[in-house]
């Protein structure tokens, strides 16, 4: 019986949604364990495109149990909208959705304060209130799902938290305060709609594992956005790495069998922050257009660049990938020469490992290996042998450099546009 964790190996947007969707066929449960509606997982089923922000991607499959576990920060207004959209398309979630009692909530004042914080110190966040919600959680003032079921507790927590937030909004940022009563009434309405989903998800997940069921843990964002191991402070506010699947759900590290790193065939990043292999000329623009590299949550254009094996080596070390999936290979079709970053040069020093210092990121230059590209289209190829030789060479270079098994290659948006070299479960 395997448990499998799916993790983005770069700065998010690696195409995890499609791989999760594909592997869900073999799983009984799909679990989100960190992040919130800053995530945007795009899945194409037939002619229908779904963008999920909070619901685990497994929700698009019939009879798969989907869990939003304790490590997530949940904005009820976004979740309810998502449920309504699925319902309007004939997908019912009621029997399949479970939310942790101890999952923290995103409140309107988190979004309001983040808006102001971004004006002072721009990280380029999604402005979904994710950072301020985790801040409150760590400060031990957070409001949890279970508080929705105890109106007096909810009321007093909103009151206490708003005292501080309103003080800052009014006196530091000079903008209008928010009303306690309005927020309370809104959240009581949400409580009515969401209470049927609130359960002890840690118990459910552990029992499912003990009963031999297959569990998929669906990561959001990517390793290089991890609050501890990413390009701090240009990161998200949660741990996005495989270890987070344990803390974010309440399972032992002993219970994780497989960890798959999702690697886009090139690199993208949204928001501010270091990106040594960024391509700033028209080629970057072409990749953006061809790869439809615009944020699924914010619509912002993603910065595009060459594959960075230094970042990927870091991701491999920290996550312990048992295999990788390379996505969006077809977007590189037709590029004459492909560059792959194998080190950074900082002054006279050659760095083989991902730096911690912003100073180094800002002043280093990537060291590239150049590989010949391929003219043929790889779009929709399902058989590894049918790939152009230079595409195989490119993939082999990645595999050899990282010393990890390449198990899946995605060659298009649709479910079946995929090559399985080795089934990861
Ligand atoms: P936050 O997560 O909204 O606080 O944003 C912090 C950083 O993480 C910003 O650079 C965002 O663009 C980035 N980010 C957050 N979620 C995602 C995601 O799902 N994909 C890619 N980048 C993300």
Tab-separated table of C-alpha atoms and ligand atoms in Angstrom:
chain	number	residue	atom	x	y	z
A	1	UNK	CA	0.000	0.000	0.000
A	2	UNK	CA	1.649	3.228	-0.994
A	3	UNK	CA	1.312	6.765	0.183
A	4	UNK	CA	2.669	9.237	-2.312
A	5	UNK	CA	3.567	12.897	-1.928
A	6	UNK	CA	3.569	15.192	-4.957
A	7	UNK	CA	5.834	18.205	-4.629
A	8	UNK	CA	6.686	21.114	-6.909
A	9	UNK	CA	10.458	21.166	-7.407
A	10	UNK	CA	10.749	24.787	-8.561
A	11	UNK	CA	8.869	28.013	-7.791
A	12	UNK	CA	5.417	26.511	-8.225
A	13	UNK	CA	3.284	26.172	-11.365
A	14	UNK	CA	5.139	23.025	-12.435
A	15	UNK	CA	1.943	21.371	-13.624
A	16	UNK	CA	1.297	19.367	-10.446
A	17	UNK	CA	-2.475	19.418	-10.956
A	18	UNK	CA	-2.313	17.244	-14.042
A	19	UNK	CA	0.033	14.672	-12.476
A	20	UNK	CA	-2.092	14.548	-9.319
A	21	UNK	CA	-5.177	14.108	-11.454
A	22	UNK	CA	-3.514	11.263	-13.352
A	23	UNK	CA	-2.325	9.435	-10.220
A	24	UNK	CA	-5.637	9.917	-8.450
A	25	UNK	CA	-7.029	7.040	-10.541
A	26	UNK	CA	-5.019	4.692	-8.330
A	27	UNK	CA	-5.731	6.429	-5.028
A	28	UNK	CA	-8.531	6.384	-2.491
A	29	UNK	CA	-7.737	9.718	-0.852
A	30	UNK	CA	-6.260	13.000	-2.072
A	31	UNK	CA	-5.057	15.342	0.664
A	32	UNK	CA	-4.049	19.027	0.575
A	33	UNK	CA	-1.656	19.708	3.443
A	34	UNK	CA	-0.309	23.284	3.125
A	35	UNK	CA	-0.898	26.640	1.471
A	36	UNK	CA	-4.314	27.962	0.663
A	37	UNK	CA	-6.109	29.581	-2.214
A	38	UNK	CA	-2.835	31.132	-3.361
A	39	UNK	CA	-2.521	27.841	-5.267
A	40	UNK	CA	-4.133	27.423	-8.653
A	41	UNK	CA	-4.179	23.874	-9.987
A	42	UNK	CA	-5.287	23.698	-13.603
A	43	UNK	CA	-6.767	20.440	-14.859
A	44	UNK	CA	-8.261	19.805	-18.278
A	45	UNK	CA	-10.874	17.056	-18.480
A	46	UNK	CA	-12.240	16.553	-21.999
A	47	UNK	CA	-13.034	20.027	-23.221
A	48	UNK	CA	-13.566	21.400	-19.738
A	49	UNK	CA	-10.844	23.326	-17.900
A	50	UNK	CA	-10.958	23.470	-14.098
A	51	UNK	CA	-8.842	25.721	-11.896
A	52	UNK	CA	-8.908	24.569	-8.291
A	53	UNK	CA	-7.516	26.769	-5.537
A	54	UNK	CA	-8.494	24.943	-2.364
A	55	UNK	CA	-10.228	21.702	-3.207
A	56	UNK	CA	-7.824	18.810	-3.755
A	57	UNK	CA	-7.606	17.966	-7.472
A	58	UNK	CA	-9.024	14.508	-6.712
A	59	UNK	CA	-12.445	16.070	-6.359
A	60	UNK	CA	-12.880	15.817	-10.138
A	61	UNK	CA	-12.903	12.018	-9.859
A	62	UNK	CA	-15.956	10.111	-8.692
A	63	UNK	CA	-15.765	8.446	-5.288
A	64	UNK	CA	-12.351	9.744	-4.263
A	65	UNK	CA	-12.190	11.092	-0.732
A	66	UNK	CA	-10.684	14.550	-0.595
A	67	UNK	CA	-9.225	16.108	2.513
A	68	UNK	CA	-8.227	19.652	3.361
A	69	UNK	CA	-5.906	18.954	6.258
A	70	UNK	CA	-4.674	21.035	9.175
A	71	UNK	CA	-1.657	22.559	7.401
A	72	UNK	CA	-3.848	24.467	4.952
A	73	UNK	CA	-5.181	27.972	5.607
A	74	UNK	CA	-8.724	28.066	4.304
A	75	UNK	CA	-10.737	31.009	3.035
A	76	UNK	CA	-14.363	29.835	3.351
A	77	UNK	CA	-15.646	32.270	0.739
A	78	UNK	CA	-13.264	30.812	-1.859
A	79	UNK	CA	-14.052	27.225	-0.912
A	80	UNK	CA	-17.807	27.767	-1.104
A	81	UNK	CA	-17.465	29.435	-4.507
A	82	UNK	CA	-15.395	26.508	-5.738
A	83	UNK	CA	-17.978	24.009	-4.476
A	84	UNK	CA	-20.745	25.978	-6.222
A	85	UNK	CA	-18.869	26.048	-9.535
A	86	UNK	CA	-18.336	22.290	-9.420
A	87	UNK	CA	-21.987	21.738	-8.511
A	88	UNK	CA	-23.065	23.824	-11.487
A	89	UNK	CA	-21.045	21.401	-13.643
A	90	UNK	CA	-22.664	18.368	-12.059
A	91	UNK	CA	-19.844	17.474	-9.627
A	92	UNK	CA	-21.107	16.916	-6.080
A	93	UNK	CA	-18.617	17.112	-3.210
A	94	UNK	CA	-20.771	16.440	-0.151
A	95	UNK	CA	-19.917	12.780	0.347
A	96	UNK	CA	-16.267	13.171	-0.524
A	97	UNK	CA	-14.988	16.276	1.207
A	98	UNK	CA	-13.479	16.411	4.703
A	99	UNK	CA	-11.929	19.444	6.384
A	100	UNK	CA	-9.682	19.346	9.450
A	101	UNK	CA	-11.092	20.756	12.661
A	102	UNK	CA	-7.694	22.306	13.262
A	103	UNK	CA	-7.267	23.901	9.860
A	104	UNK	CA	-6.802	27.666	10.207
A	105	UNK	CA	-9.018	30.222	8.523
A	106	UNK	CA	-8.208	33.136	6.282
A	107	UNK	CA	-10.202	36.138	7.476
A	108	UNK	CA	-11.068	39.322	5.533
A	109	UNK	CA	-8.704	41.286	7.768
A	110	UNK	CA	-5.802	39.111	6.622
A	111	UNK	CA	-6.443	40.196	3.062
A	112	UNK	CA	-6.860	43.845	4.110
A	113	UNK	CA	-3.598	43.941	6.037
A	114	UNK	CA	-1.661	42.089	3.333
A	115	UNK	CA	-2.788	44.656	0.784
A	116	UNK	CA	-1.148	47.358	2.900
A	117	UNK	CA	1.957	45.319	3.742
A	118	UNK	CA	2.618	44.713	0.060
A	119	UNK	CA	2.632	48.454	-0.567
A	120	UNK	CA	5.456	48.882	1.941
A	121	UNK	CA	7.493	45.799	1.240
A	122	UNK	CA	6.672	44.088	-2.027
A	123	UNK	CA	6.997	40.317	-2.121
A	124	UNK	CA	4.571	40.027	-5.001
A	125	UNK	CA	2.154	37.856	-3.064
A	126	UNK	CA	-1.159	36.623	-4.410
A	127	UNK	CA	-2.911	38.920	-1.883
A	128	UNK	CA	-5.100	36.084	-0.657
A	129	UNK	CA	-4.283	36.695	3.000
A	130	UNK	CA	-2.054	33.622	3.244
A	131	UNK	CA	0.918	35.227	5.041
A	132	UNK	CA	-1.156	37.069	7.677
A	133	UNK	CA	-3.228	33.950	8.351
A	134	UNK	CA	-0.110	31.842	8.998
A	135	UNK	CA	1.313	34.725	11.053
A	136	UNK	CA	-1.699	34.565	13.354
A	137	UNK	CA	-1.454	30.778	13.537
A	138	UNK	CA	2.166	30.929	14.649
A	139	UNK	CA	1.379	33.775	17.073
A	140	UNK	CA	-1.275	31.457	18.538
A	141	UNK	CA	-4.189	33.811	17.878
A	142	UNK	CA	-5.443	31.957	14.825
A	143	UNK	CA	-9.075	31.078	14.203
A	144	UNK	CA	-9.616	27.448	13.295
A	145	UNK	CA	-12.370	25.599	11.466
A	146	UNK	CA	-13.654	24.194	14.753
A	147	UNK	CA	-14.176	27.715	16.102
A	148	UNK	CA	-16.904	28.147	13.504
A	149	UNK	CA	-18.993	25.733	15.554
A	150	UNK	CA	-18.673	27.763	18.761
A	151	UNK	CA	-20.131	31.234	18.033
A	152	UNK	CA	-19.036	32.774	21.343
A	153	UNK	CA	-15.448	31.629	20.844
A	154	UNK	CA	-15.517	32.823	17.263
A	155	UNK	CA	-16.847	36.207	18.295
A	156	UNK	CA	-14.267	36.790	20.988
A	157	UNK	CA	-11.383	35.733	18.736
A	158	UNK	CA	-12.507	38.024	15.917
A	159	UNK	CA	-12.825	40.855	18.431
A	160	UNK	CA	-9.352	40.315	19.876
A	161	UNK	CA	-7.660	39.962	16.486
A	162	UNK	CA	-9.441	42.962	15.018
A	163	UNK	CA	-8.292	45.187	17.855
A	164	UNK	CA	-4.715	44.816	16.667
A	165	UNK	CA	-5.459	44.752	12.941
A	166	UNK	CA	-7.700	47.823	13.106
A	167	UNK	CA	-5.079	49.658	15.123
A	168	UNK	CA	-2.557	48.988	12.348
A	169	UNK	CA	-4.959	49.716	9.512
A	170	UNK	CA	-5.965	53.019	11.042
A	171	UNK	CA	-2.802	54.293	12.673
A	172	UNK	CA	-0.008	52.801	10.619
A	173	UNK	CA	-1.531	52.466	7.181
A	174	UNK	CA	-4.144	55.233	7.398
A	175	UNK	CA	-6.982	53.216	5.886
A	176	UNK	CA	-10.423	52.332	7.148
A	177	UNK	CA	-11.069	49.797	9.882
A	178	UNK	CA	-13.113	46.631	9.489
A	179	UNK	CA	-16.306	45.788	11.398
A	180	UNK	CA	-16.315	42.918	13.844
A	181	UNK	CA	-20.067	42.335	13.584
A	182	UNK	CA	-20.013	42.135	9.790
A	183	UNK	CA	-17.218	39.559	9.779
A	184	UNK	CA	-18.819	37.530	12.557
A	185	UNK	CA	-22.176	37.358	10.756
A	186	UNK	CA	-20.511	36.375	7.520
A	187	UNK	CA	-18.517	33.573	9.174
A	188	UNK	CA	-21.582	32.253	10.990
A	189	UNK	CA	-23.207	31.891	7.582
A	190	UNK	CA	-20.154	30.031	6.314
A	191	UNK	CA	-20.263	27.821	9.405
A	192	UNK	CA	-23.796	26.727	8.550
A	193	UNK	CA	-22.696	25.656	5.065
A	194	UNK	CA	-19.373	24.077	6.039
A	195	UNK	CA	-20.104	22.308	9.325
A	196	UNK	CA	-20.954	19.006	7.640
A	197	UNK	CA	-17.374	18.740	6.374
A	198	UNK	CA	-15.531	19.442	9.647
A	199	UNK	CA	-13.934	16.299	11.108
A	200	UNK	CA	-10.781	14.818	12.672
A	201	UNK	CA	-8.861	14.387	9.443
A	202	UNK	CA	-5.710	13.137	11.196
A	203	UNK	CA	-7.661	10.131	12.455
A	204	UNK	CA	-9.274	9.489	9.065
A	205	UNK	CA	-5.956	9.628	7.199
A	206	UNK	CA	-4.102	7.389	9.654
A	207	UNK	CA	-6.921	4.850	9.652
A	208	UNK	CA	-6.997	4.848	5.864
A	209	UNK	CA	-3.235	4.205	5.755
A	210	UNK	CA	-3.545	1.431	8.333
A	211	UNK	CA	-6.337	-0.121	6.264
A	212	UNK	CA	-4.058	-0.316	3.248
A	213	UNK	CA	-5.701	2.402	1.209
A	214	UNK	CA	-3.760	4.549	-1.236
A	215	UNK	CA	-3.262	8.152	-0.231
A	216	UNK	CA	-1.956	10.955	-2.386
A	217	UNK	CA	-0.667	14.095	-0.665
A	218	UNK	CA	-0.986	17.023	-3.029
A	219	UNK	CA	1.599	19.751	-2.499
A	220	UNK	CA	0.973	23.350	-3.483
A	221	UNK	CA	3.466	26.008	-4.616
A	222	UNK	CA	7.022	24.664	-4.931
A	223	UNK	CA	10.186	23.847	-3.004
A	224	UNK	CA	11.933	27.129	-3.840
A	225	UNK	CA	8.981	28.994	-2.301
A	226	UNK	CA	9.318	27.092	0.994
A	227	UNK	CA	9.364	29.428	4.007
A	228	UNK	CA	12.552	27.790	5.360
A	229	UNK	CA	14.305	26.383	2.305
A	230	UNK	CA	13.261	28.781	-0.442
A	231	UNK	CA	14.542	32.158	-1.595
A	232	UNK	CA	13.551	33.909	1.645
A	233	UNK	CA	11.931	36.410	2.014
A	234	UNK	CA	10.565	35.945	-1.534
A	235	UNK	CA	8.685	32.811	-0.552
A	236	UNK	CA	5.242	31.752	0.526
A	237	UNK	CA	4.388	31.438	4.211
A	238	UNK	CA	4.188	27.667	4.508
A	239	UNK	CA	6.560	24.730	4.248
A	240	UNK	CA	6.014	23.455	0.742
A	241	UNK	CA	8.361	20.454	0.946
A	242	UNK	CA	7.618	16.768	1.457
A	243	UNK	CA	8.130	16.905	5.240
A	244	UNK	CA	5.183	19.237	5.395
A	245	UNK	CA	2.901	16.359	4.376
A	246	UNK	CA	3.520	14.959	7.883
A	247	UNK	CA	3.081	18.115	9.959
A	248	UNK	CA	0.280	19.327	7.733
A	249	UNK	CA	-1.805	16.192	8.220
A	250	UNK	CA	-0.671	14.433	11.391
A	251	UNK	CA	1.016	11.359	9.951
A	252	UNK	CA	4.395	9.909	10.801
A	253	UNK	CA	7.323	10.288	8.347
A	254	UNK	CA	7.495	6.484	8.575
A	255	UNK	CA	4.226	6.328	6.664
A	256	UNK	CA	5.423	8.024	3.495
A	257	UNK	CA	6.412	5.647	0.706
A	258	UNK	CA	6.981	7.703	-2.432
A	259	UNK	CA	7.819	11.337	-3.089
A	260	UNK	CA	7.515	12.590	-6.647
A	261	UNK	CA	9.077	15.891	-7.650
A	262	UNK	CA	7.324	17.754	-10.419
A	263	UNK	CA	9.814	19.527	-12.669
A	264	UNK	CA	8.756	21.829	-15.473
A	265	UNK	CA	11.066	21.396	-18.493
A	266	UNK	CA	12.062	25.039	-18.045
A	267	UNK	CA	11.652	27.397	-15.070
A	268	UNK	CA	9.034	29.991	-14.173
A	269	UNK	CA	8.386	32.203	-11.214
A	270	UNK	CA	5.617	34.688	-10.340
A	271	UNK	CA	6.144	37.655	-8.078
A	272	UNK	CA	9.385	39.199	-6.912
A	273	UNK	CA	12.601	37.451	-5.945
A	274	UNK	CA	15.796	35.933	-7.330
A	275	UNK	CA	15.654	33.980	-10.570
A	276	UNK	CA	19.196	33.479	-11.930
A	277	UNK	CA	18.173	31.727	-15.170
A	278	UNK	CA	15.436	34.182	-16.139
A	279	UNK	CA	15.303	34.892	-19.887
A	280	UNK	CA	14.630	38.565	-20.330
A	281	UNK	CA	14.481	38.775	-24.132
A	282	UNK	CA	11.887	37.760	-26.713
A	283	UNK	CA	12.561	34.051	-26.181
A	284	UNK	CA	11.251	34.396	-22.617
A	285	UNK	CA	8.169	36.089	-24.017
A	286	UNK	CA	7.704	33.298	-26.586
A	287	UNK	CA	7.919	30.622	-23.906
A	288	UNK	CA	5.403	32.560	-21.792
A	289	UNK	CA	2.948	32.715	-24.665
A	290	UNK	CA	3.384	29.138	-25.835
A	291	UNK	CA	3.355	27.733	-22.308
A	292	UNK	CA	0.405	29.956	-21.307
A	293	UNK	CA	2.510	31.118	-18.400
A	294	UNK	CA	0.048	33.398	-16.667
A	295	UNK	CA	-0.852	32.904	-12.990
A	296	UNK	CA	-3.865	30.614	-12.477
A	297	UNK	CA	-4.760	32.584	-9.338
A	298	UNK	CA	-3.845	36.165	-10.215
A	299	UNK	CA	-3.469	36.136	-14.002
A	300	UNK	CA	-0.039	37.750	-13.658
A	301	UNK	CA	2.507	36.961	-16.399
A	302	UNK	CA	5.038	34.448	-15.110
A	303	UNK	CA	8.727	35.162	-15.515
A	304	UNK	CA	10.284	32.434	-17.686
A	305	UNK	CA	13.802	31.028	-17.786
A	306	UNK	CA	16.086	28.068	-18.486
A	307	UNK	CA	16.043	24.916	-16.438
A	308	UNK	CA	18.044	25.427	-13.238
A	309	UNK	CA	19.620	22.181	-12.075
A	310	UNK	CA	21.219	23.896	-9.067
A	311	UNK	CA	17.760	24.678	-7.712
A	312	UNK	CA	16.565	21.194	-8.624
A	313	UNK	CA	19.488	19.519	-6.863
A	314	UNK	CA	18.548	21.486	-3.739
A	315	UNK	CA	14.915	20.389	-4.145
A	316	UNK	CA	15.957	16.765	-4.581
A	317	UNK	CA	18.118	16.830	-1.452
A	318	UNK	CA	15.507	18.437	0.753
A	319	UNK	CA	12.554	16.390	-0.440
A	320	UNK	CA	14.244	13.062	-1.141
A	321	UNK	CA	12.372	12.498	-4.384
A	322	UNK	CA	11.931	8.835	-5.229
A	323	UNK	CA	11.209	9.885	-8.807
A	324	UNK	CA	10.456	12.918	-10.912
A	325	UNK	CA	7.928	13.931	-13.536
A	326	UNK	CA	8.971	16.412	-16.217
A	327	UNK	CA	6.115	18.538	-17.504
A	328	UNK	CA	5.520	20.829	-20.491
A	329	UNK	CA	8.303	19.289	-22.559
A	330	UNK	CA	6.398	20.246	-25.724
A	331	UNK	CA	6.793	23.950	-24.943
A	332	UNK	CA	10.500	23.627	-25.764
A	333	UNK	CA	9.800	22.218	-29.259
A	334	UNK	CA	11.536	24.243	-31.968
A	335	UNK	CA	14.102	26.025	-29.780
A	336	UNK	CA	17.445	25.594	-31.529
A	337	UNK	CA	19.720	25.424	-28.495
A	338	UNK	CA	18.610	24.726	-24.948
A	339	UNK	CA	20.572	26.009	-21.997
A	340	UNK	CA	20.656	24.193	-18.682
A	341	UNK	CA	22.144	25.801	-15.579
A	342	UNK	CA	24.626	23.541	-13.789
A	343	UNK	CA	26.251	26.035	-11.397
A	344	UNK	CA	26.424	29.687	-10.415
A	345	UNK	CA	29.453	31.956	-10.692
A	346	UNK	CA	29.781	34.503	-7.877
A	347	UNK	CA	32.910	36.629	-8.312
A	348	UNK	CA	35.639	34.045	-8.769
A	349	UNK	CA	33.735	31.363	-6.925
A	350	UNK	CA	31.846	28.539	-8.632
A	351	UNK	CA	28.828	27.478	-6.625
A	352	UNK	CA	27.290	24.066	-7.067
A	353	UNK	CA	24.713	24.452	-4.320
A	354	UNK	CA	21.705	26.712	-4.017
A	355	UNK	CA	22.715	29.776	-1.974
A	356	UNK	CA	20.962	31.063	1.123
A	357	UNK	CA	22.193	34.648	0.624
A	358	UNK	CA	20.124	37.118	-1.399
A	359	UNK	CA	23.384	38.970	-2.011
A	360	UNK	CA	24.752	35.967	-3.914
A	361	UNK	CA	21.551	35.535	-5.920
A	362	UNK	CA	21.594	39.180	-6.932
A	363	UNK	CA	25.204	39.083	-8.094
A	364	UNK	CA	25.751	35.610	-9.499
A	365	UNK	CA	25.623	34.489	-13.112
A	366	UNK	CA	24.454	31.052	-14.170
A	367	UNK	CA	26.891	28.590	-15.698
A	368	UNK	CA	25.184	26.888	-18.612
A	369	UNK	CA	25.593	23.671	-20.543
A	370	UNK	CA	24.163	23.978	-24.044
A	371	UNK	CA	22.201	21.120	-25.547
A	372	UNK	CA	20.836	20.915	-29.090
A	373	UNK	CA	17.076	21.363	-29.266
A	374	UNK	CA	14.639	19.514	-31.543
A	375	UNK	CA	12.514	20.702	-34.437
A	376	UNK	CA	9.822	18.015	-34.268
A	377	UNK	CA	6.645	18.398	-32.218
A	378	UNK	CA	6.488	16.399	-29.004
A	379	UNK	CA	2.940	17.552	-28.261
A	380	UNK	CA	0.683	14.694	-27.233
A	381	UNK	CA	3.357	11.957	-27.571
A	382	UNK	CA	2.513	9.004	-25.317
A	383	UNK	CA	5.386	6.673	-26.096
A	384	UNK	CA	8.911	7.504	-24.914
A	385	UNK	CA	10.478	5.892	-27.969
A	386	UNK	CA	8.627	8.316	-30.241
A	387	UNK	CA	10.316	11.380	-28.733
A	388	UNK	CA	12.968	13.068	-30.913
A	389	UNK	CA	16.473	11.922	-29.980
A	390	UNK	CA	17.471	15.407	-28.763
A	391	UNK	CA	14.439	15.529	-26.462
A	392	UNK	CA	15.505	12.165	-25.020
A	393	UNK	CA	19.036	13.545	-24.607
A	394	UNK	CA	17.684	16.577	-22.753
A	395	UNK	CA	15.700	14.364	-20.386
A	396	UNK	CA	18.649	12.024	-19.936
A	397	UNK	CA	20.867	14.990	-19.028
A	398	UNK	CA	18.438	15.955	-16.252
A	399	UNK	CA	18.229	12.373	-14.983
A	400	UNK	CA	22.002	11.916	-14.989
A	401	UNK	CA	22.724	15.245	-13.331
A	402	UNK	CA	20.180	14.748	-10.565
A	403	UNK	CA	20.685	10.999	-10.253
A	404	UNK	CA	16.982	10.406	-9.902
A	405	UNK	CA	14.534	8.307	-11.896
A	406	UNK	CA	12.483	10.132	-14.510
A	407	UNK	CA	9.144	8.363	-14.276
A	408	UNK	CA	6.618	10.551	-16.056
A	409	UNK	CA	6.786	13.052	-18.928
A	410	UNK	CA	3.862	15.317	-19.688
A	411	UNK	CA	3.535	16.404	-23.314
A	412	UNK	CA	0.332	18.440	-23.244
A	413	UNK	CA	-2.513	19.747	-21.137
A	414	UNK	CA	-4.937	16.856	-21.588
A	415	UNK	CA	-5.130	13.902	-19.231
A	416	UNK	CA	-3.836	11.397	-21.772
A	417	UNK	CA	-0.977	13.498	-23.141
A	418	UNK	CA	1.516	11.736	-20.958
A	419	UNK	CA	4.416	9.256	-21.159
A	420	UNK	CA	4.790	6.786	-18.322
A	421	UNK	CA	8.354	5.485	-18.230
A	422	UNK	CA	7.818	3.824	-14.895
A	423	UNK	CA	4.630	3.886	-12.857
A	424	UNK	CA	5.516	5.652	-9.603
A	425	UNK	CA	3.145	3.782	-7.260
B	1	LIG	P1	1.704	34.225	-1.122
B	1	LIG	O1	1.785	32.751	-1.104
B	1	LIG	O2	0.409	34.755	-1.680
B	1	LIG	O3	2.055	34.834	0.217
B	1	LIG	O4	2.831	34.768	-2.124
B	1	LIG	C1	4.211	34.630	-1.850
B	1	LIG	C2	4.974	34.240	-3.118
B	1	LIG	O5	4.599	32.933	-3.508
B	1	LIG	C3	4.682	35.141	-4.334
B	1	LIG	O6	5.850	35.237	-5.105
B	1	LIG	C4	3.632	34.349	-5.093
B	1	LIG	O7	3.609	34.678	-6.468
B	1	LIG	C5	4.132	32.934	-4.857
B	1	LIG	N1	3.076	31.933	-4.965
B	1	LIG	C6	2.105	31.647	-4.072
B	1	LIG	N2	1.333	30.634	-4.516
B	1	LIG	C7	1.836	30.269	-5.689
B	1	LIG	C8	1.493	29.236	-6.615
B	1	LIG	O8	0.558	28.444	-6.434
B	1	LIG	N3	2.257	29.163	-7.725
B	1	LIG	C9	3.319	29.974	-7.936
B	1	LIG	N4	3.688	30.946	-7.106
B	1	LIG	C10	2.948	31.086	-5.988
